[in-house]
Short mmCIF file of C-alpha atoms and ligand atoms in Angstrom, two decimals:
data_model
loop_
_atom_site.label_atom_id
_atom_site.label_comp_id
_atom_site.label_asym_id
_atom_site.label_seq_id
_atom_site.Cartn_x
_atom_site.Cartn_y
_atom_site.Cartn_z
CA MET A 1 -19.39 -5.25 7.04
CA ASN A 2 -18.74 -3.63 10.33
CA LEU A 3 -15.31 -2.57 10.52
CA LYS A 4 -15.36 -1.07 13.86
CA GLY A 5 -12.54 -2.59 16.12
CA GLN A 6 -10.12 -3.56 13.74
CA VAL A 7 -6.73 -2.85 13.24
CA ALA A 8 -4.95 -2.00 9.93
CA ILE A 9 -1.16 -1.19 9.13
CA VAL A 10 -1.08 1.52 6.13
CA THR A 11 2.27 1.56 4.95
CA GLY A 12 3.25 4.93 2.91
CA GLY A 13 0.40 6.49 5.17
CA GLY A 14 2.17 9.87 6.04
CA ARG A 15 0.82 11.30 2.39
CA GLY A 16 -0.65 10.59 -0.83
CA ILE A 17 -2.92 7.63 -1.30
CA GLY A 18 -1.77 5.98 1.98
CA ARG A 19 -2.82 8.91 3.84
CA ALA A 20 -5.92 9.11 2.33
CA THR A 21 -6.90 5.36 2.97
CA ALA A 22 -5.61 5.75 6.52
CA LEU A 23 -7.76 8.76 7.08
CA ALA A 24 -10.86 6.69 5.39
CA LEU A 25 -10.39 3.46 7.67
CA ALA A 26 -10.44 5.73 10.78
CA GLU A 27 -13.72 7.48 10.05
CA SER A 28 -15.31 3.53 9.57
CA GLY A 29 -13.62 2.94 13.36
CA VAL A 30 -10.72 1.16 12.19
CA SER A 31 -7.48 1.98 14.45
CA ILE A 32 -4.75 2.74 12.30
CA ALA A 33 -1.09 2.12 12.52
CA VAL A 34 0.65 4.81 10.21
CA VAL A 35 3.80 3.52 8.77
CA ALA A 36 6.21 5.42 6.86
CA ARG A 37 9.96 6.92 7.11
CA THR A 38 9.27 10.77 7.35
CA GLU A 39 8.14 10.92 10.91
CA SER A 40 6.83 14.75 11.09
CA GLU A 41 4.04 13.24 8.31
CA ILE A 42 3.04 10.20 9.86
CA GLU A 43 2.63 11.60 13.13
CA ALA A 44 0.78 14.34 11.72
CA VAL A 45 -1.73 11.56 10.26
CA ALA A 46 -1.95 9.42 13.85
CA ARG A 47 -2.75 13.01 15.50
CA SER A 48 -5.55 13.91 13.19
CA ILE A 49 -7.50 10.45 13.55
CA VAL A 50 -7.06 10.79 17.39
CA ASP A 51 -7.96 14.36 17.26
CA LYS A 52 -11.34 13.36 15.84
CA CYS A 53 -11.82 10.12 18.58
CA GLY A 54 -10.01 7.30 16.46
CA HIS A 55 -7.23 5.49 17.42
CA ALA A 56 -3.80 5.80 15.56
CA ILE A 57 -0.26 5.31 16.21
CA ALA A 58 2.41 6.42 13.97
CA VAL A 59 5.37 3.92 13.56
CA LYS A 60 8.54 5.27 12.00
CA THR A 61 9.62 2.01 9.80
CA ASP A 62 11.92 1.78 6.22
CA VAL A 63 10.21 -0.91 4.51
CA THR A 64 13.26 -2.20 2.71
CA LYS A 65 14.61 -3.08 6.18
CA GLU A 66 13.38 -6.56 7.55
CA ASP A 67 14.44 -6.08 11.16
CA GLN A 68 12.24 -2.52 11.14
CA VAL A 69 9.54 -4.34 9.58
CA GLU A 70 9.52 -7.32 11.88
CA ALA A 71 9.53 -4.78 15.31
CA MET A 72 6.94 -2.58 13.24
CA VAL A 73 4.62 -5.52 12.93
CA GLN A 74 5.59 -6.48 16.79
CA LYS A 75 5.26 -3.12 17.99
CA VAL A 76 1.35 -2.99 16.24
CA ILE A 77 0.36 -6.21 18.00
CA ASP A 78 1.18 -5.22 21.27
CA HIS A 79 -0.30 -1.90 21.06
CA PHE A 80 -3.37 -2.90 19.37
CA GLY A 81 -3.57 -6.77 20.37
CA LYS A 82 -3.88 -7.76 16.48
CA VAL A 83 -3.57 -6.76 12.85
CA ASP A 84 -6.56 -7.24 10.87
CA ILE A 85 -5.82 -5.44 7.88
CA LEU A 86 -2.71 -4.56 5.88
CA ILE A 87 -2.47 -1.75 3.05
CA ASN A 88 0.86 -2.27 1.15
CA ASN A 89 0.89 1.01 0.14
CA ALA A 90 4.67 2.14 0.09
CA GLY A 91 6.30 3.08 -3.25
CA TYR A 92 8.96 4.59 -5.22
CA ALA A 93 8.71 5.87 -8.67
CA LYS A 94 11.43 8.16 -10.89
CA HIS A 95 10.81 7.63 -14.54
CA ALA A 96 13.61 7.32 -16.97
CA TYR A 97 14.09 6.11 -20.87
CA ILE A 98 15.78 2.87 -20.69
CA HIS A 99 19.28 4.18 -21.94
CA GLU A 100 18.90 6.66 -19.30
CA VAL A 101 17.91 4.45 -15.94
CA ASP A 102 20.22 4.75 -13.00
CA THR A 103 21.45 1.53 -10.89
CA ASP A 104 20.29 3.08 -7.87
CA VAL A 105 16.74 3.90 -8.88
CA TRP A 106 16.47 0.77 -10.03
CA ASN A 107 17.70 -0.78 -6.68
CA THR A 108 15.49 1.52 -4.68
CA THR A 109 12.41 0.70 -6.88
CA MET A 110 12.76 -2.97 -6.35
CA ASN A 111 13.43 -2.70 -2.65
CA VAL A 112 10.47 -0.40 -1.89
CA ASN A 113 7.86 -1.56 -4.21
CA LEU A 114 8.59 -5.42 -4.05
CA THR A 115 11.12 -6.50 -1.12
CA GLY A 116 9.25 -4.13 0.77
CA VAL A 117 5.79 -5.29 0.09
CA MET A 118 7.22 -8.68 1.01
CA PHE A 119 8.46 -8.16 4.29
CA CYS A 120 5.17 -6.47 5.32
CA THR A 121 3.03 -9.27 3.88
CA ARG A 122 5.33 -12.12 5.38
CA ALA A 123 5.60 -10.55 8.92
CA VAL A 124 1.41 -10.02 9.31
CA PHE A 125 0.81 -12.97 7.07
CA ARG A 126 2.25 -15.40 10.04
CA HIS A 127 0.16 -13.43 12.59
CA MET A 128 -2.92 -13.71 10.11
CA MET A 129 -2.20 -17.26 10.01
CA LYS A 130 -2.30 -17.64 13.67
CA ARG A 131 -5.98 -15.84 13.90
CA LYS A 132 -7.51 -17.30 10.33
CA SER A 133 -8.28 -14.24 9.58
CA GLY A 134 -6.84 -11.08 7.82
CA TYR A 135 -7.15 -8.89 4.43
CA ILE A 136 -4.11 -7.59 2.44
CA ILE A 137 -4.35 -4.83 -0.11
CA ASN A 138 -1.65 -4.04 -2.04
CA ILE A 139 -1.45 -1.24 -4.10
CA SER A 140 -0.06 -1.80 -7.61
CA SER A 141 -0.70 0.46 -10.25
CA GLY A 142 -2.52 0.47 -14.22
CA ALA A 143 1.54 0.32 -14.98
CA GLY A 144 1.41 -3.27 -13.19
CA LYS A 145 -0.75 -4.54 -16.01
CA ARG A 146 0.54 -2.48 -19.29
CA GLY A 147 3.96 -0.90 -20.07
CA SER A 148 4.68 2.23 -21.70
CA TYR A 149 7.68 4.29 -22.40
CA LYS A 150 9.92 5.70 -19.54
CA TYR A 151 8.26 3.27 -17.20
CA SER A 152 10.71 -0.17 -17.49
CA VAL A 153 11.83 0.14 -13.75
CA TYR A 154 8.74 1.24 -12.01
CA SER A 155 6.31 -1.10 -14.55
CA THR A 156 8.72 -4.06 -13.67
CA SER A 157 8.00 -3.70 -9.84
CA LYS A 158 4.02 -3.30 -10.55
CA PHE A 159 4.21 -6.86 -12.71
CA GLY A 160 5.65 -8.34 -9.78
CA VAL A 161 3.29 -7.02 -7.06
CA MET A 162 0.71 -8.65 -9.55
CA GLY A 163 2.34 -11.95 -9.28
CA PHE A 164 3.13 -11.85 -5.57
CA THR A 165 -0.70 -10.73 -5.34
CA GLU A 166 -1.82 -13.92 -7.14
CA CYS A 167 0.35 -15.90 -5.49
CA VAL A 168 -0.03 -15.26 -1.82
CA ALA A 169 -4.25 -14.84 -2.72
CA ALA A 170 -3.61 -18.17 -3.30
CA GLU A 171 -2.04 -19.02 -0.27
CA GLY A 172 -4.30 -17.12 2.03
CA ILE A 173 -7.42 -18.57 0.76
CA GLN A 174 -6.59 -21.57 3.32
CA HIS A 175 -6.22 -19.40 6.01
CA ASP A 176 -9.18 -17.18 5.59
CA ILE A 177 -7.01 -14.38 4.49
CA LYS A 178 -8.32 -12.30 1.56
CA VAL A 179 -5.57 -10.79 -0.84
CA SER A 180 -6.68 -7.92 -3.58
CA VAL A 181 -4.88 -5.69 -5.53
CA ILE A 182 -5.43 -2.22 -6.82
CA CYS A 183 -3.90 -1.11 -10.20
CA PRO A 184 -4.88 2.63 -9.78
CA GLY A 185 -4.05 5.23 -12.74
CA PRO A 186 -2.63 8.58 -12.42
CA VAL A 187 -3.70 9.84 -8.76
CA ALA A 188 -2.68 13.62 -7.44
CA THR A 189 0.22 13.07 -5.27
CA ARG A 190 3.68 14.11 -4.85
CA MET A 191 4.86 11.38 -6.57
CA ARG A 192 2.88 11.80 -9.55
CA ALA A 193 3.86 15.44 -9.50
CA SER A 194 7.21 15.09 -9.45
CA ASN A 195 7.08 12.49 -12.23
CA HIS A 196 4.76 14.75 -14.70
CA PRO A 197 5.59 18.32 -13.91
CA GLY A 198 2.98 20.58 -14.98
CA GLU A 199 0.25 18.26 -15.15
CA ASP A 200 -2.89 19.82 -13.76
CA PRO A 201 -3.60 17.90 -10.74
CA THR A 202 -7.41 18.53 -10.54
CA GLY A 203 -7.63 16.68 -13.88
CA ILE A 204 -6.97 13.28 -12.52
CA MET A 205 -7.96 11.05 -9.36
CA GLN A 206 -7.46 12.51 -5.90
CA ALA A 207 -6.01 9.99 -3.34
CA ARG A 208 -9.62 9.44 -1.47
CA ASP A 209 -10.71 7.93 -4.94
CA ILE A 210 -8.58 5.07 -4.32
CA ALA A 211 -8.95 4.64 -0.39
CA ASP A 212 -12.51 4.50 -1.36
CA VAL A 213 -11.61 1.62 -3.68
CA ALA A 214 -10.03 0.08 -0.77
CA LEU A 215 -12.87 0.54 1.58
CA PHE A 216 -15.22 -1.10 -0.98
CA LEU A 217 -12.74 -4.37 -1.18
CA ILE A 218 -12.64 -4.40 2.68
CA ASN A 219 -16.17 -4.11 2.73
CA GLN A 220 -16.83 -7.14 0.76
CA PRO A 221 -18.25 -10.16 2.51
CA LYS A 222 -15.49 -13.15 2.54
CA ARG A 223 -17.08 -15.41 0.01
CA ALA A 224 -16.43 -12.81 -2.65
CA TYR A 225 -13.20 -13.47 -4.45
CA ILE A 226 -12.33 -10.12 -5.75
CA ARG A 227 -9.03 -9.81 -6.15
CA GLU A 228 -8.31 -7.27 -8.39
CA VAL A 229 -10.05 -3.70 -9.15
CA ALA A 230 -8.42 -1.76 -12.15
CA VAL A 231 -8.79 1.56 -11.89
CA SER A 232 -6.97 2.80 -14.81
CA ILE A 233 -7.39 6.22 -16.36
CA PHE A 234 -4.46 6.09 -18.76
CA PRO A 235 -3.20 9.40 -20.81
CA THR A 236 -3.78 9.35 -24.16
N1 NAP B 1 0.26 8.65 -7.48
C1 NAP B 1 -0.37 7.96 -8.64
O1 NAP B 1 -0.18 8.24 -9.79
C2 NAP B 1 0.21 6.41 -8.43
C3 NAP B 1 -0.64 5.73 -9.68
C4 NAP B 1 -0.80 4.13 -9.20
C5 NAP B 1 0.00 3.39 -8.22
N2 NAP B 1 0.39 4.38 -7.33
C6 NAP B 1 0.98 3.89 -6.09
O2 NAP B 1 0.01 3.95 -4.95
C7 NAP B 1 1.20 4.18 -3.77
C8 NAP B 1 1.34 5.41 -3.18
O3 NAP B 1 1.57 6.63 -4.08
P1 NAP B 1 1.20 8.24 -3.93
O4 NAP B 1 0.90 8.39 -5.16
O5 NAP B 1 0.49 8.00 -2.52
O6 NAP B 1 2.95 8.36 -3.24
P2 NAP B 1 3.22 9.33 -2.51
O7 NAP B 1 2.70 10.38 -2.19
O8 NAP B 1 4.96 9.84 -2.85
O9 NAP B 1 3.73 8.55 -1.12
C9 NAP B 1 4.70 7.40 -0.99
C10 NAP B 1 4.40 7.01 0.41
O10 NAP B 1 5.30 5.84 0.49
C11 NAP B 1 6.49 6.03 1.83
N3 NAP B 1 7.67 5.52 1.57
C12 NAP B 1 8.36 5.52 0.15
N4 NAP B 1 9.45 4.95 0.28
C13 NAP B 1 9.55 3.84 1.53
C14 NAP B 1 10.31 3.20 2.71
N5 NAP B 1 11.36 2.77 1.98
N6 NAP B 1 9.77 2.69 3.63
C15 NAP B 1 8.19 3.03 4.14
N7 NAP B 1 7.57 4.37 3.56
C16 NAP B 1 7.97 4.60 2.17
C17 NAP B 1 6.52 7.52 1.63
O11 NAP B 1 6.86 7.91 2.87
P3 NAP B 1 8.42 8.22 3.39
O12 NAP B 1 8.96 8.70 1.89
O13 NAP B 1 8.45 9.32 4.45
O14 NAP B 1 8.94 6.86 3.74
C18 NAP B 1 5.04 7.98 1.42
O15 NAP B 1 4.49 7.80 2.82
C19 NAP B 1 2.70 3.85 -4.33
O16 NAP B 1 2.87 2.29 -4.10
C20 NAP B 1 2.56 4.19 -5.60
O17 NAP B 1 3.47 3.37 -6.24
C21 NAP B 1 0.47 6.09 -7.48
#
């Protein structure tokens, strides 16, 4: 599929998996809106795309804030004229045994990983419905398919992403909007390192590996109902 001229919003695009996905899509000719809260990171990613003759803007947004998400999507439409692809990648993780779970961590996790995904999807879906076209990819996790010790908070949010994806995918079919979910196993990013200090990052997947899965999915023809690709490599 020729992606040149398409427009993508990548949430959490400032670093890690989101950054790698933004850069990979840009290499395929997609114009990118790089979205997250840390201005220096999203601007650096947008700049590196523009420096390679691509098209990108950085849109500082907290995905947990409904008004900011609505304004971000409108800004992208005003700037690029449309949105073809949404990568719901922004995420938060802080793992703990259940008896030590902090209520603020629970609330932040649900707000970023679930409510943020809903806000972004809803705003973009309305636009895609009018165009009768679009592709939404949610980044869940292997932890969205299997629970494990210390993962009760994060896993709950990522199981939620799985259910949300299935429902929106079912609705999307009527509007020619494809909705998929990727379930990565451990990937060498800041999130992973902060939760697993001391782990050798070279022994696990790299962010670009997940970006390649996203590209693979986007390149599938519309008729292919591939909604879920599990790329789970769990620690034994
Ligand atoms: N790394 C792994 O092993 C792994 C495995 C499975 C799934 N995942 C999932 O992959 C996705 C990306 O994770 P990563 O490992 O690349 O993590 P990361 O390097 O920590 O990046 C997370 C991104 O999300 C953004 N973000 C967090 N809260 C946000 C908010 N409220 N509003 C907007 N942006 C926000 C961060 O930017 P700001 O802080 O600047 O806002 C950052 O750009 C997440 O959904 C994660 O759950 C990761």
